[in-house]
Amino acid sequence: MHEIGTSKRPDWSLAVVIGAGGLGTAVARRLGQQHRLLVVDIDKDRADGVAHRLRDEGADAEPVQCDITRPESVQELAEEVGRRGGFAALAHVAGLSPSAADFESIVRVNLTGAALVTRALLPFAAPGAAAILISSLAAHTVTPSAAVEAVLRDPHEAGTASRLKEALDAEQRTSAMAYHLSKYGLLSLCRREAAAWGARGARIVSLSPGLIATPMGAFEFEHSPVKRELYARTPLAREGTMIEIAGVVAFLASDQASFISGTDLLVDGGLAGTLRAD
Ligand SMILES: NC(=O)c1ccc[n+]([C@@H]2O[C@H](COP(=O)([O-])OP(=O)(O)OC[C@H]3O[C@@H](n4cnc5c(N)ncnc54)[C@H](O)[C@@H]3O)[C@@H](O)[C@H]2O)c1
């Protein structure tokens, strides 16, 4: 069963990590301490590179290329997960930041992508499995209208981004708003899907990081004065680290979190509470 000279762990359950960027790599590294890993990214070289690096460190990691915005590609990923006996943990980390993309791309990747992935992988969730969707503090600082809420209720369709645009006033159709609403949509998705996951004995939760020191986060600091103001107001007076977020993902994926589903966990150094107290 075990292959001599490799780090293969056929006795371990599978963790699927979507997004092999900064935070995705930290999450994969942490989950790889107790799981076989599928490292998934649209960028094949990036997925290959991260899986290779983690294998060098002793993890049982394999890369998979997948574009989470394309249903056929997500279906192929689900079939791959099925061939590997299903999964115990799904960490959905992939996301586009406001300064990196336009309105449509942000909604497509951050929300429609997550909706497609969770729907396609649910049939392969082992009993006790958990899906953890990386949302953001941004989800907690927006109050969508009823028309926007209605669109967010059905985020699987390719047309979600354009329907969302139509539900917004012209001046609201910004990348920043797309980011806020896509992350808000993940919280609603978890609440709505918890019953379906529960029917399989599985859980689905979102995790909302505040300001985290990642390459993506540093890029946002350069392009967003608002982010500097938020930094100044964070009660713990620093950014969080990727290691801290990876630790919370590991907790949410573990049996210690076995009664946590359909909800969101803020990991933001107290920032959202401070903003709400204003
Ligand atoms: N840094 C922060 O302060 C902060 C705060 C809150 C939330 N977040 C969230 O954390 C996550 C950041 O992760 P990161 O640091 O790994 O970001 P990153 O930009 O380093 O990586 C994102 C990865 O997603 C992949 N990706 C993009 N489109 C894809 C697609 N269609 N299909 C598959 N993969 C795709 C990219 O290739 C990239 O590897 C995002 O979801 C972000 O919104 C970050």
mmCIF file of C-alpha atoms and ligand atoms in Angstrom:
data_model
loop_
_atom_site.group_PDB
_atom_site.id
_atom_site.type_symbol
_atom_site.label_atom_id
_atom_site.label_comp_id
_atom_site.label_asym_id
_atom_site.label_seq_id
_atom_site.Cartn_x
_atom_site.Cartn_y
_atom_site.Cartn_z
ATOM 1 C CA MET A 1 0.000 0.000 0.000
ATOM 2 C CA HIS A 2 2.730 2.521 0.961
ATOM 3 C CA GLU A 3 5.271 3.253 -1.764
ATOM 4 C CA ILE A 4 8.858 3.232 -0.545
ATOM 5 C CA GLY A 5 10.683 6.498 -1.265
ATOM 6 C CA THR A 6 7.547 8.645 -1.505
ATOM 7 C CA SER A 7 5.465 10.671 0.961
ATOM 8 C CA LYS A 8 2.232 9.027 -0.197
ATOM 9 C CA ARG A 9 -0.355 8.576 2.557
ATOM 10 C CA PRO A 10 -3.140 6.392 1.140
ATOM 11 C CA ASP A 11 -4.371 5.929 4.737
ATOM 12 C CA TRP A 12 -5.227 9.651 5.023
ATOM 13 C CA SER A 13 -8.436 11.341 3.871
ATOM 14 C CA LEU A 14 -8.372 13.908 1.075
ATOM 15 C CA ALA A 15 -8.328 17.705 1.411
ATOM 16 C CA VAL A 16 -9.058 19.771 -1.689
ATOM 17 C CA VAL A 17 -7.593 23.267 -1.681
ATOM 18 C CA ILE A 18 -8.919 25.580 -4.399
ATOM 19 C CA GLY A 19 -6.452 28.377 -5.162
ATOM 20 C CA ALA A 20 -2.681 27.940 -4.959
ATOM 21 C CA GLY A 21 -1.813 31.585 -4.258
ATOM 22 C CA GLY A 22 -0.362 32.993 -1.032
ATOM 23 C CA LEU A 23 -3.109 32.044 1.404
ATOM 24 C CA GLY A 24 -4.031 28.892 -0.528
ATOM 25 C CA THR A 25 -0.477 27.608 -0.155
ATOM 26 C CA ALA A 26 -0.462 28.285 3.603
ATOM 27 C CA VAL A 27 -3.803 26.461 3.959
ATOM 28 C CA ALA A 28 -2.588 23.526 1.871
ATOM 29 C CA ARG A 29 0.618 23.289 3.904
ATOM 30 C CA ARG A 30 -1.412 23.138 7.132
ATOM 31 C CA LEU A 31 -4.073 20.678 5.905
ATOM 32 C CA GLY A 32 -1.290 18.575 4.372
ATOM 33 C CA GLN A 33 -0.150 17.683 7.882
ATOM 34 C CA GLN A 34 -3.154 15.367 8.214
ATOM 35 C CA HIS A 35 -4.591 14.904 4.733
ATOM 36 C CA ARG A 36 -3.691 13.898 1.223
ATOM 37 C CA LEU A 37 -3.913 17.067 -0.838
ATOM 38 C CA LEU A 38 -5.311 18.133 -4.188
ATOM 39 C CA VAL A 39 -3.891 21.559 -4.986
ATOM 40 C CA VAL A 40 -6.204 23.213 -7.508
ATOM 41 C CA ASP A 41 -5.668 26.356 -9.587
ATOM 42 C CA ILE A 42 -6.526 27.758 -13.003
ATOM 43 C CA ASP A 43 -2.793 28.345 -13.420
ATOM 44 C CA LYS A 44 -1.316 24.898 -14.089
ATOM 45 C CA ASP A 45 2.266 25.957 -13.378
ATOM 46 C CA ARG A 46 1.231 27.451 -10.053
ATOM 47 C CA ALA A 47 -0.650 24.308 -8.958
ATOM 48 C CA ASP A 48 2.267 22.120 -10.120
ATOM 49 C CA GLY A 49 4.812 24.323 -8.324
ATOM 50 C CA VAL A 50 2.952 24.371 -4.999
ATOM 51 C CA ALA A 51 2.216 20.622 -5.059
ATOM 52 C CA HIS A 52 5.879 19.975 -5.878
ATOM 53 C CA ARG A 53 7.073 22.217 -3.034
ATOM 54 C CA LEU A 54 4.746 20.581 -0.513
ATOM 55 C CA ARG A 55 5.797 17.100 -1.675
ATOM 56 C CA ASP A 56 9.413 18.122 -1.086
ATOM 57 C CA GLU A 57 8.355 18.981 2.489
ATOM 58 C CA GLY A 58 6.788 15.526 2.996
ATOM 59 C CA ALA A 59 3.139 16.145 2.075
ATOM 60 C CA ASP A 60 1.134 13.863 -0.217
ATOM 61 C CA ALA A 61 0.132 16.562 -2.703
ATOM 62 C CA GLU A 62 -1.075 16.373 -6.302
ATOM 63 C CA PRO A 63 -1.855 19.320 -8.593
ATOM 64 C CA VAL A 64 -5.059 19.723 -10.610
ATOM 65 C CA GLN A 65 -5.744 22.447 -13.131
ATOM 66 C CA CYS A 66 -9.313 23.749 -12.972
ATOM 67 C CA ASP A 67 -11.097 26.945 -13.940
ATOM 68 C CA ILE A 68 -13.759 27.236 -11.255
ATOM 69 C CA THR A 69 -15.874 29.548 -13.429
ATOM 70 C CA ARG A 70 -16.366 26.802 -16.084
ATOM 71 C CA PRO A 71 -18.942 24.137 -15.096
ATOM 72 C CA GLU A 72 -17.264 21.460 -17.314
ATOM 73 C CA SER A 73 -13.901 22.108 -15.682
ATOM 74 C CA VAL A 74 -15.435 21.951 -12.182
ATOM 75 C CA GLN A 75 -17.189 18.687 -13.126
ATOM 76 C CA GLU A 76 -13.840 17.192 -14.169
ATOM 77 C CA LEU A 77 -12.430 18.215 -10.786
ATOM 78 C CA ALA A 78 -15.375 16.562 -9.011
ATOM 79 C CA GLU A 79 -14.794 13.344 -10.985
ATOM 80 C CA GLU A 80 -11.112 13.420 -10.003
ATOM 81 C CA VAL A 81 -12.129 13.805 -6.343
ATOM 82 C CA GLY A 82 -14.558 10.894 -6.798
ATOM 83 C CA ARG A 83 -11.784 8.693 -8.247
ATOM 84 C CA ARG A 84 -9.759 9.472 -5.115
ATOM 85 C CA GLY A 85 -12.549 8.245 -2.823
ATOM 86 C CA GLY A 86 -14.194 11.586 -1.945
ATOM 87 C CA PHE A 87 -12.967 14.312 0.400
ATOM 88 C CA ALA A 88 -12.941 15.172 4.104
ATOM 89 C CA ALA A 89 -12.004 18.860 3.727
ATOM 90 C CA LEU A 90 -12.616 21.419 1.015
ATOM 91 C CA ALA A 91 -10.930 24.798 1.430
ATOM 92 C CA HIS A 92 -12.120 27.277 -1.150
ATOM 93 C CA VAL A 93 -9.526 30.043 -1.111
ATOM 94 C CA ALA A 94 -9.340 31.278 -4.738
ATOM 95 C CA GLY A 95 -10.515 34.835 -5.154
ATOM 96 C CA LEU A 96 -9.834 38.050 -7.054
ATOM 97 C CA SER A 97 -9.225 41.290 -5.157
ATOM 98 C CA PRO A 98 -10.877 44.612 -6.094
ATOM 99 C CA SER A 99 -7.706 46.147 -7.536
ATOM 100 C CA ALA A 100 -6.909 43.093 -9.622
ATOM 101 C CA ALA A 101 -9.998 42.653 -11.779
ATOM 102 C CA ASP A 102 -13.245 44.051 -13.204
ATOM 103 C CA PHE A 103 -16.767 43.697 -11.778
ATOM 104 C CA GLU A 104 -17.735 40.620 -13.835
ATOM 105 C CA SER A 105 -14.519 38.653 -13.217
ATOM 106 C CA ILE A 106 -14.682 39.266 -9.471
ATOM 107 C CA VAL A 107 -18.273 38.016 -9.188
ATOM 108 C CA ARG A 108 -17.580 35.069 -11.506
ATOM 109 C CA VAL A 109 -14.521 33.827 -9.589
ATOM 110 C CA ASN A 110 -15.376 34.803 -6.004
ATOM 111 C CA LEU A 111 -19.036 33.801 -5.971
ATOM 112 C CA THR A 112 -20.157 31.803 -9.025
ATOM 113 C CA GLY A 113 -16.923 29.768 -8.878
ATOM 114 C CA ALA A 114 -17.457 28.909 -5.217
ATOM 115 C CA ALA A 115 -21.108 28.020 -5.862
ATOM 116 C CA LEU A 116 -20.183 25.705 -8.754
ATOM 117 C CA VAL A 117 -17.413 24.015 -6.755
ATOM 118 C CA THR A 118 -19.512 23.375 -3.646
ATOM 119 C CA ARG A 119 -22.428 22.043 -5.716
ATOM 120 C CA ALA A 120 -20.266 19.715 -7.826
ATOM 121 C CA LEU A 121 -18.218 18.389 -4.885
ATOM 122 C CA LEU A 122 -21.079 17.840 -2.416
ATOM 123 C CA PRO A 123 -21.832 14.314 -3.745
ATOM 124 C CA PHE A 124 -18.231 13.376 -2.886
ATOM 125 C CA ALA A 125 -18.269 14.710 0.701
ATOM 126 C CA ALA A 126 -17.427 11.943 3.174
ATOM 127 C CA PRO A 127 -19.489 11.778 6.372
ATOM 128 C CA GLY A 128 -18.022 14.372 8.752
ATOM 129 C CA ALA A 129 -16.522 16.372 5.860
ATOM 130 C CA ALA A 130 -16.347 20.167 5.951
ATOM 131 C CA ALA A 131 -16.260 22.841 3.260
ATOM 132 C CA ILE A 132 -14.653 26.119 4.285
ATOM 133 C CA LEU A 133 -15.181 29.094 1.977
ATOM 134 C CA ILE A 134 -12.822 32.041 2.392
ATOM 135 C CA SER A 135 -14.972 35.160 2.473
ATOM 136 C CA SER A 136 -13.787 38.501 3.850
ATOM 137 C CA LEU A 137 -14.380 41.266 6.367
ATOM 138 C CA ALA A 138 -15.805 43.055 3.309
ATOM 139 C CA ALA A 139 -18.894 40.821 3.557
ATOM 140 C CA HIS A 140 -19.639 42.407 6.927
ATOM 141 C CA THR A 141 -19.480 45.998 5.772
ATOM 142 C CA VAL A 142 -22.183 45.976 3.084
ATOM 143 C CA THR A 143 -26.003 45.982 3.296
ATOM 144 C CA PRO A 144 -27.445 44.793 -0.024
ATOM 145 C CA SER A 145 -30.865 45.892 -1.283
ATOM 146 C CA ALA A 146 -33.691 43.354 -1.658
ATOM 147 C CA ALA A 147 -33.094 43.299 -5.437
ATOM 148 C CA VAL A 148 -29.416 42.434 -4.927
ATOM 149 C CA GLU A 149 -30.265 39.799 -2.298
ATOM 150 C CA ALA A 150 -32.592 38.185 -4.837
ATOM 151 C CA VAL A 151 -29.769 37.855 -7.385
ATOM 152 C CA LEU A 152 -27.368 36.513 -4.756
ATOM 153 C CA ARG A 153 -29.835 33.733 -3.952
ATOM 154 C CA ASP A 154 -28.954 32.009 -7.241
ATOM 155 C CA PRO A 155 -25.214 32.522 -7.805
ATOM 156 C CA HIS A 156 -24.560 29.420 -9.981
ATOM 157 C CA GLU A 157 -25.515 31.004 -13.308
ATOM 158 C CA ALA A 158 -22.945 32.518 -15.660
ATOM 159 C CA GLY A 159 -25.206 35.602 -15.886
ATOM 160 C CA THR A 160 -25.032 36.345 -12.145
ATOM 161 C CA ALA A 161 -22.546 39.203 -12.586
ATOM 162 C CA SER A 162 -24.647 41.013 -15.197
ATOM 163 C CA ARG A 163 -27.880 40.505 -13.206
ATOM 164 C CA LEU A 164 -26.093 41.901 -10.168
ATOM 165 C CA LYS A 165 -24.983 44.935 -12.162
ATOM 166 C CA GLU A 166 -28.561 45.544 -13.293
ATOM 167 C CA ALA A 167 -29.738 45.444 -9.677
ATOM 168 C CA LEU A 168 -27.246 48.196 -8.717
ATOM 169 C CA ASP A 169 -27.270 51.923 -9.388
ATOM 170 C CA ALA A 170 -24.733 53.002 -12.030
ATOM 171 C CA GLU A 171 -22.321 54.551 -9.503
ATOM 172 C CA GLN A 172 -22.292 51.311 -7.474
ATOM 173 C CA ARG A 173 -21.030 49.153 -10.354
ATOM 174 C CA THR A 174 -17.421 49.143 -9.154
ATOM 175 C CA SER A 175 -14.872 46.381 -8.570
ATOM 176 C CA ALA A 176 -14.960 47.210 -4.859
ATOM 177 C CA MET A 177 -18.746 46.646 -4.748
ATOM 178 C CA ALA A 178 -18.339 43.396 -6.727
ATOM 179 C CA TYR A 179 -15.831 42.232 -4.098
ATOM 180 C CA HIS A 180 -18.072 43.151 -1.153
ATOM 181 C CA LEU A 181 -21.160 41.522 -2.673
ATOM 182 C CA SER A 182 -19.348 38.396 -3.878
ATOM 183 C CA LYS A 183 -18.000 37.822 -0.370
ATOM 184 C CA TYR A 184 -21.417 38.609 1.187
ATOM 185 C CA GLY A 185 -22.889 36.058 -1.241
ATOM 186 C CA LEU A 186 -20.602 33.362 0.207
ATOM 187 C CA LEU A 187 -22.104 33.895 3.675
ATOM 188 C CA SER A 188 -25.630 33.482 2.256
ATOM 189 C CA LEU A 189 -24.494 30.433 0.275
ATOM 190 C CA CYS A 190 -23.297 28.689 3.445
ATOM 191 C CA ARG A 191 -26.528 29.453 5.280
ATOM 192 C CA ARG A 192 -28.634 28.191 2.368
ATOM 193 C CA GLU A 193 -26.594 25.060 1.618
ATOM 194 C CA ALA A 194 -26.070 23.893 5.227
ATOM 195 C CA ALA A 195 -29.167 21.633 5.112
ATOM 196 C CA ALA A 196 -28.015 19.853 1.944
ATOM 197 C CA TRP A 197 -24.535 19.334 3.434
ATOM 198 C CA GLY A 198 -26.070 18.256 6.740
ATOM 199 C CA ALA A 199 -28.091 15.588 4.927
ATOM 200 C CA ARG A 200 -24.742 13.949 4.073
ATOM 201 C CA GLY A 201 -23.426 14.421 7.634
ATOM 202 C CA ALA A 202 -21.193 17.208 6.313
ATOM 203 C CA ARG A 203 -20.716 20.900 7.135
ATOM 204 C CA ILE A 204 -20.275 24.113 5.172
ATOM 205 C CA VAL A 205 -18.941 27.310 6.758
ATOM 206 C CA SER A 206 -17.402 30.574 5.668
ATOM 207 C CA LEU A 207 -14.371 32.247 7.205
ATOM 208 C CA SER A 208 -14.003 36.015 6.952
ATOM 209 C CA PRO A 209 -10.417 37.200 7.326
ATOM 210 C CA GLY A 210 -9.753 40.849 8.154
ATOM 211 C CA LEU A 211 -6.498 42.395 6.930
ATOM 212 C CA ILE A 212 -4.041 39.580 6.301
ATOM 213 C CA ALA A 213 -0.412 39.944 5.239
ATOM 214 C CA THR A 214 -0.422 38.241 1.832
ATOM 215 C CA PRO A 215 1.005 39.324 -1.543
ATOM 216 C CA MET A 216 -2.609 40.059 -2.581
ATOM 217 C CA GLY A 217 -3.097 42.076 0.614
ATOM 218 C CA ALA A 218 0.087 44.096 0.004
ATOM 219 C CA PHE A 219 -1.089 44.925 -3.516
ATOM 220 C CA GLU A 220 -4.402 46.187 -2.072
ATOM 221 C CA PHE A 221 -2.546 48.388 0.443
ATOM 222 C CA GLU A 222 -0.831 50.112 -2.471
ATOM 223 C CA HIS A 223 -4.098 50.747 -4.289
ATOM 224 C CA SER A 224 -6.630 51.387 -1.521
ATOM 225 C CA PRO A 225 -6.438 54.275 0.979
ATOM 226 C CA VAL A 226 -9.501 52.783 2.708
ATOM 227 C CA LYS A 227 -7.413 49.764 3.597
ATOM 228 C CA ARG A 228 -4.903 51.974 5.473
ATOM 229 C CA GLU A 229 -7.763 53.457 7.493
ATOM 230 C CA LEU A 230 -8.991 49.954 8.338
ATOM 231 C CA TYR A 231 -5.483 48.979 9.423
ATOM 232 C CA ALA A 232 -5.379 51.972 11.781
ATOM 233 C CA ARG A 233 -8.674 50.863 13.340
ATOM 234 C CA THR A 234 -7.834 47.185 13.880
ATOM 235 C CA PRO A 235 -7.916 46.621 17.685
ATOM 236 C CA LEU A 236 -4.984 44.214 17.573
ATOM 237 C CA ALA A 237 -2.997 46.893 15.669
ATOM 238 C CA ARG A 238 -1.479 44.579 13.069
ATOM 239 C CA GLU A 239 -2.353 42.431 10.077
ATOM 240 C CA GLY A 240 -3.168 38.779 10.625
ATOM 241 C CA THR A 241 -0.801 36.191 9.201
ATOM 242 C CA MET A 242 -1.519 33.472 6.675
ATOM 243 C CA ILE A 243 -0.465 30.946 9.332
ATOM 244 C CA GLU A 244 -3.211 32.217 11.646
ATOM 245 C CA ILE A 245 -5.865 31.851 8.937
ATOM 246 C CA ALA A 246 -4.577 28.391 7.976
ATOM 247 C CA GLY A 247 -4.842 27.394 11.644
ATOM 248 C CA VAL A 248 -8.502 28.437 11.759
ATOM 249 C CA VAL A 249 -9.225 26.562 8.505
ATOM 250 C CA ALA A 250 -7.668 23.450 10.076
ATOM 251 C CA PHE A 251 -9.845 23.930 13.169
ATOM 252 C CA LEU A 252 -13.017 24.338 11.081
ATOM 253 C CA ALA A 253 -12.118 21.212 9.092
ATOM 254 C CA SER A 254 -11.511 19.190 12.260
ATOM 255 C CA ASP A 255 -13.835 17.239 14.545
ATOM 256 C CA GLN A 256 -13.402 19.996 17.132
ATOM 257 C CA ALA A 257 -15.720 22.060 14.930
ATOM 258 C CA SER A 258 -18.167 19.178 14.413
ATOM 259 C CA PHE A 259 -21.279 21.243 15.294
ATOM 260 C CA ILE A 260 -20.351 24.382 13.340
ATOM 261 C CA SER A 261 -22.221 24.741 10.038
ATOM 262 C CA GLY A 262 -24.175 27.299 8.035
ATOM 263 C CA THR A 263 -22.408 30.217 9.662
ATOM 264 C CA ASP A 264 -19.434 32.553 9.328
ATOM 265 C CA LEU A 265 -16.360 32.963 11.492
ATOM 266 C CA LEU A 266 -14.735 36.411 11.532
ATOM 267 C CA VAL A 267 -10.963 36.323 12.025
ATOM 268 C CA ASP A 268 -10.162 40.019 11.853
ATOM 269 C CA GLY A 269 -8.400 41.141 15.031
ATOM 270 C CA GLY A 270 -11.671 42.719 16.215
ATOM 271 C CA LEU A 271 -12.080 45.130 13.286
ATOM 272 C CA ALA A 272 -15.685 44.365 12.282
ATOM 273 C CA GLY A 273 -16.861 44.716 15.868
ATOM 274 C CA THR A 274 -15.116 48.083 16.156
ATOM 275 C CA LEU A 275 -16.701 49.349 12.931
ATOM 276 C CA ARG A 276 -20.134 48.189 14.094
ATOM 277 C CA ALA A 277 -19.704 49.908 17.458
ATOM 278 C CA ASP A 278 -19.440 53.322 15.708
HETATM 279 N N1 LIG B 1 -5.156 39.276 2.061
HETATM 280 C C1 LIG B 1 -6.184 39.735 2.706
HETATM 281 O O1 LIG B 1 -6.096 40.733 3.441
HETATM 282 C C2 LIG B 1 -7.535 39.064 2.564
HETATM 283 C C3 LIG B 1 -8.544 39.463 3.399
HETATM 284 C C4 LIG B 1 -9.779 38.846 3.305
HETATM 285 C C5 LIG B 1 -9.978 37.835 2.395
HETATM 286 N N2 LIG B 1 -8.987 37.461 1.579
HETATM 287 C C6 LIG B 1 -9.295 36.387 0.629
HETATM 288 O O2 LIG B 1 -8.295 35.399 0.697
HETATM 289 C C7 LIG B 1 -8.110 34.843 -0.588
HETATM 290 C C8 LIG B 1 -6.708 35.273 -0.996
HETATM 291 O O3 LIG B 1 -6.027 34.183 -1.329
HETATM 292 P P1 LIG B 1 -4.558 34.295 -1.801
HETATM 293 O O4 LIG B 1 -3.749 35.156 -0.920
HETATM 294 O O5 LIG B 1 -4.136 32.871 -1.967
HETATM 295 O O6 LIG B 1 -4.737 35.094 -3.206
HETATM 296 P P2 LIG B 1 -3.837 35.028 -4.474
HETATM 297 O O7 LIG B 1 -4.191 36.137 -5.374
HETATM 298 O O8 LIG B 1 -2.404 34.823 -4.076
HETATM 299 O O9 LIG B 1 -4.310 33.648 -5.132
HETATM 300 C C9 LIG B 1 -5.554 33.482 -5.739
HETATM 301 C C10 LIG B 1 -5.429 32.225 -6.589
HETATM 302 O O10 LIG B 1 -6.707 31.988 -7.202
HETATM 303 C C11 LIG B 1 -6.435 31.498 -8.493
HETATM 304 N N3 LIG B 1 -7.596 31.683 -9.365
HETATM 305 C C12 LIG B 1 -8.044 32.847 -9.896
HETATM 306 N N4 LIG B 1 -9.074 32.612 -10.716
HETATM 307 C C13 LIG B 1 -9.285 31.272 -10.706
HETATM 308 C C14 LIG B 1 -10.196 30.418 -11.386
HETATM 309 N N5 LIG B 1 -11.100 30.899 -12.246
HETATM 310 N N6 LIG B 1 -10.134 29.083 -11.141
HETATM 311 C C15 LIG B 1 -9.212 28.580 -10.284
HETATM 312 N N7 LIG B 1 -8.302 29.347 -9.620
HETATM 313 C C16 LIG B 1 -8.340 30.671 -9.837
HETATM 314 C C17 LIG B 1 -5.243 32.314 -8.984
HETATM 315 O O11 LIG B 1 -4.583 31.714 -10.075
HETATM 316 C C18 LIG B 1 -4.407 32.391 -7.725
HETATM 317 O O12 LIG B 1 -3.457 31.341 -7.663
HETATM 318 C C19 LIG B 1 -9.118 35.491 -1.523
HETATM 319 O O13 LIG B 1 -10.315 34.756 -1.598
HETATM 320 C C20 LIG B 1 -9.320 36.822 -0.824
HETATM 321 O O14 LIG B 1 -10.521 37.431 -1.184
HETATM 322 C C21 LIG B 1 -7.755 38.040 1.636
#
